Amino acid sequence: MAGRRTEIWTFGVRSAVDDRETWMRDALCKSYPDVSFFPTRNETGTKAKAICARCLVSSECLDFALALGRRLDGIWGGTTQAQRVQILRHQGRGPRIASQYAQPH
């Protein structure tokens, strides 16, 4: 049986996801509205990455960001857009290598 579709807004990104993918409800970042997950060029995103490192759904978050590809800015799953571009370039060399890149800096 197919899962029910749910529309979710997170950080201005609208996503229709199956019930089994509603990890966004458990995302730790929702508890930190004062932390920027969209750092400017002069910011490192260190605080956001530290929150991601403690988040129980960071792997799902990273998978979501990788599925959207280069269109998605900001810190997702503990990675920057540039880091995700690198991951996408290397995908295909092995199963699920994405999570190894989501280490805090």
Backbone as CSV, one residue per row, in Angstrom:
resi,resn,N_x,N_y,N_z,CA_x,CA_y,CA_z,C_x,C_y,C_z
1,MET,0.842,-1.182,0.000,0.000,0.000,0.000,0.883,1.240,0.000
2,ALA,0.559,2.186,-0.835,1.339,3.421,-0.930,1.069,4.300,0.278
3,GLY,2.090,5.033,0.688,1.958,5.942,1.827,1.163,7.176,1.456
4,ARG,0.539,7.786,2.444,-0.192,9.029,2.243,0.805,10.147,1.973
5,ARG,0.447,11.090,1.120,1.323,12.222,0.802,1.014,13.372,1.739
6,THR,2.042,14.022,2.233,1.910,15.146,3.148,2.747,16.291,2.611
7,GLU,2.223,17.500,2.691,3.001,18.660,2.264,3.631,19.288,3.493
8,ILE,4.934,19.496,3.446,5.679,20.027,4.580,6.481,21.235,4.127
9,TRP,6.496,22.271,4.976,7.336,23.453,4.740,8.444,23.452,5.767
10,THR,9.680,23.449,5.340,10.821,23.549,6.233,11.801,24.537,5.628
11,PHE,12.132,25.568,6.359,13.082,26.582,5.901,12.709,27.117,4.524
12,GLY,11.420,27.285,4.277,10.990,27.850,3.011,10.986,26.863,1.860
13,VAL,11.243,25.593,2.115,11.230,24.579,1.065,9.959,23.757,1.224
14,ARG,9.154,23.739,0.195,7.935,22.959,0.242,8.218,21.588,-0.350
15,SER,7.791,20.572,0.340,8.059,19.221,-0.121,6.840,18.345,0.113
16,ALA,6.449,17.616,-0.895,5.415,16.599,-0.736,6.146,15.301,-0.449
17,VAL,5.919,14.749,0.721,6.630,13.545,1.125,5.642,12.485,1.578
18,ASP,6.057,11.239,1.480,5.253,10.146,1.999,5.287,10.178,3.510
19,ASP,4.300,9.565,4.151,4.265,9.496,5.608,5.554,8.934,6.167
20,ARG,6.133,7.947,5.509,7.343,7.317,6.031,8.554,8.252,5.939
21,GLU,8.415,9.400,5.266,9.502,10.360,5.125,9.256,11.652,5.897
22,THR,8.422,11.617,6.867,8.110,12.823,7.623,9.106,13.047,8.758
23,TRP,10.344,12.740,8.500,11.437,12.948,9.446,11.562,14.412,9.836
24,MET,11.080,15.294,8.991,11.205,16.724,9.258,10.539,17.119,10.567
25,ARG,9.528,16.381,10.966,8.851,16.673,12.233,9.797,16.490,13.416
26,ASP,10.775,15.597,13.284,11.707,15.296,14.369,13.031,16.045,14.258
27,ALA,13.153,16.917,13.274,14.411,17.625,13.048,14.726,18.567,14.209
28,LEU,15.911,18.440,14.751,16.344,19.246,15.894,16.433,20.735,15.545
29,CYS,16.714,21.046,14.295,16.875,22.441,13.877,15.615,23.267,14.128
30,LYS,14.465,22.627,14.149,13.219,23.358,14.404,13.212,23.994,15.791
31,SER,14.015,23.464,16.690,14.084,23.988,18.057,15.046,25.167,18.190
32,TYR,15.703,25.547,17.099,16.700,26.626,17.116,16.398,27.671,16.044
33,PRO,15.297,28.408,16.193,14.954,29.397,15.164,15.933,30.557,15.067
34,ASP,16.743,30.756,16.107,17.697,31.871,16.094,19.025,31.520,15.422
35,VAL,19.233,30.264,15.083,20.473,29.836,14.423,20.257,29.852,12.911
36,SER,21.201,30.435,12.200,21.098,30.508,10.740,21.583,29.212,10.099
37,PHE,20.692,28.552,9.393,21.052,27.375,8.614,21.312,27.764,7.163
38,PHE,21.303,29.061,6.909,21.607,29.605,5.589,22.666,30.683,5.745
39,PRO,23.903,30.259,6.052,24.971,31.233,6.304,25.335,32.032,5.057
40,THR,25.744,33.274,5.297,26.224,34.112,4.204,27.667,33.712,3.891
41,ARG,28.248,34.350,2.914,29.641,34.035,2.531,30.624,34.204,3.687
42,ASN,30.342,35.129,4.584,31.253,35.404,5.694,31.000,34.527,6.912
43,GLU,29.968,33.709,6.877,29.645,32.840,8.001,30.020,31.396,7.671
44,THR,30.343,30.638,8.701,30.780,29.253,8.485,29.665,28.231,8.643
45,GLY,28.613,28.590,9.349,27.553,27.634,9.617,27.909,26.663,10.734
46,THR,28.916,27.018,11.528,29.403,26.136,12.593,28.312,25.776,13.596
47,LYS,27.517,26.765,14.006,26.449,26.491,14.972,25.411,25.535,14.373
48,ALA,25.046,25.769,13.131,24.069,24.908,12.470,24.600,23.479,12.346
49,LYS,25.860,23.342,11.964,26.463,22.009,11.824,26.527,21.290,13.164
50,ALA,26.761,22.035,14.249,26.799,21.416,15.572,25.424,20.876,15.963
51,ILE,24.383,21.595,15.585,23.024,21.113,15.852,22.752,19.866,15.018
52,CYS,23.147,19.895,13.770,22.969,18.721,12.899,23.687,17.488,13.456
53,ALA,24.856,17.709,14.046,25.640,16.589,14.578,24.909,15.885,15.717
54,ARG,24.017,16.604,16.406,23.249,16.018,17.517,21.868,15.535,17.085
55,CYS,21.489,15.807,15.862,20.138,15.512,15.386,19.990,14.036,15.025
56,LEU,18.876,13.460,15.446,18.623,12.042,15.189,18.217,11.744,13.751
57,VAL,17.843,12.775,13.007,17.401,12.549,11.628,18.330,13.220,10.604
58,SER,19.574,13.456,10.976,20.491,14.142,10.056,20.766,13.335,8.785
59,SER,20.782,12.018,8.881,20.991,11.194,7.677,19.838,11.348,6.698
60,GLU,18.621,11.355,7.228,17.445,11.544,6.377,17.452,12.939,5.760
61,CYS,17.881,13.916,6.541,17.978,15.288,6.070,18.984,15.391,4.915
62,LEU,20.124,14.758,5.094,21.139,14.776,4.046,20.636,14.079,2.788
63,ASP,19.981,12.952,2.957,19.427,12.245,1.791,18.421,13.121,1.051
64,PHE,17.589,13.839,1.808,16.612,14.761,1.219,17.324,15.832,0.400
65,ALA,18.353,16.436,0.985,19.093,17.497,0.302,19.780,16.971,-0.959
66,LEU,20.338,15.786,-0.884,20.996,15.208,-2.052,19.994,14.897,-3.157
67,ALA,18.801,14.484,-2.765,17.767,14.187,-3.758,17.344,15.446,-4.504
68,LEU,17.381,16.598,-3.828,17.032,17.860,-4.477,18.185,18.410,-5.302
69,GLY,19.376,17.902,-5.067,20.530,18.291,-5.868,21.045,19.680,-5.571
70,ARG,21.587,20.307,-6.569,22.268,21.601,-6.415,21.325,22.763,-6.163
71,ARG,20.038,22.549,-6.243,19.068,23.645,-6.081,18.929,24.105,-4.639
72,LEU,19.407,23.341,-3.692,19.126,23.600,-2.286,20.309,24.263,-1.589
73,ASP,20.092,25.480,-1.111,21.115,26.212,-0.359,21.061,25.837,1.106
74,GLY,22.043,26.279,1.854,22.022,26.138,3.298,22.651,24.865,3.826
75,ILE,22.572,24.736,5.152,23.104,23.567,5.849,21.989,22.534,5.959
76,TRP,22.215,21.375,5.420,21.259,20.262,5.477,22.037,19.012,5.814
77,GLY,21.606,18.288,6.828,22.295,17.062,7.208,23.740,17.301,7.591
78,GLY,24.033,18.481,8.090,25.383,18.810,8.521,26.342,19.160,7.402
79,THR,25.824,19.399,6.208,26.682,19.710,5.062,26.292,21.033,4.421
80,THR,27.259,21.668,3.806,27.001,22.882,3.032,26.638,22.478,1.605
81,GLN,26.192,23.446,0.837,25.879,23.170,-0.560,27.124,22.667,-1.303
82,ALA,28.277,23.274,-1.048,29.519,22.854,-1.710,29.876,21.409,-1.354
83,GLN,29.677,21.034,-0.094,29.964,19.657,0.312,29.021,18.683,-0.372
84,ARG,27.751,19.081,-0.511,26.788,18.194,-1.177,27.108,18.039,-2.659
85,VAL,27.607,19.095,-3.275,28.017,18.994,-4.678,29.129,17.947,-4.805
86,GLN,30.077,17.965,-3.863,31.143,16.959,-3.869,30.573,15.554,-3.701
87,ILE,29.641,15.410,-2.790,29.021,14.102,-2.560,28.340,13.623,-3.829
88,LEU,27.597,14.508,-4.481,26.895,14.124,-5.703,27.872,13.709,-6.796
89,ARG,29.007,14.362,-6.849,30.031,13.981,-7.838,30.578,12.583,-7.573
90,HIS,30.658,12.219,-6.286,31.232,10.928,-5.917,30.208,9.811,-5.777
91,GLN,28.934,10.152,-5.806,27.912,9.111,-5.675,28.037,8.131,-6.821
92,GLY,27.758,6.911,-6.514,27.881,5.888,-7.538,29.139,5.064,-7.353
93,ARG,30.095,5.554,-6.557,31.318,4.798,-6.282,31.109,3.760,-5.201
94,GLY,30.005,3.846,-4.498,29.716,2.892,-3.429,28.357,3.168,-2.839
95,PRO,27.828,2.245,-2.074,26.503,2.435,-1.497,26.501,3.463,-0.380
96,ARG,25.620,4.410,-0.465,25.320,5.372,0.591,26.542,5.995,1.253
97,ILE,27.413,6.577,0.441,28.595,7.210,1.015,28.279,8.566,1.609
98,ALA,27.079,9.073,1.388,26.727,10.427,1.795,26.916,10.664,3.286
99,SER,26.516,9.743,4.123,26.543,9.971,5.555,27.944,10.197,6.107
100,GLN,28.959,9.681,5.461,30.319,9.869,5.963,30.796,11.311,5.820
101,TYR,30.133,12.105,4.979,30.509,13.491,4.786,29.840,14.418,5.780
102,ALA,28.881,13.935,6.536,28.105,14.777,7.443,28.747,14.905,8.805
103,GLN,30.039,15.003,8.858,30.749,15.162,10.116,30.858,16.629,10.466
104,PRO,30.718,16.976,11.749,30.849,18.397,12.136,32.287,18.868,11.947
105,HIS,32.422,20.145,11.646,33.749,20.728,11.435,34.083,21.684,12.552
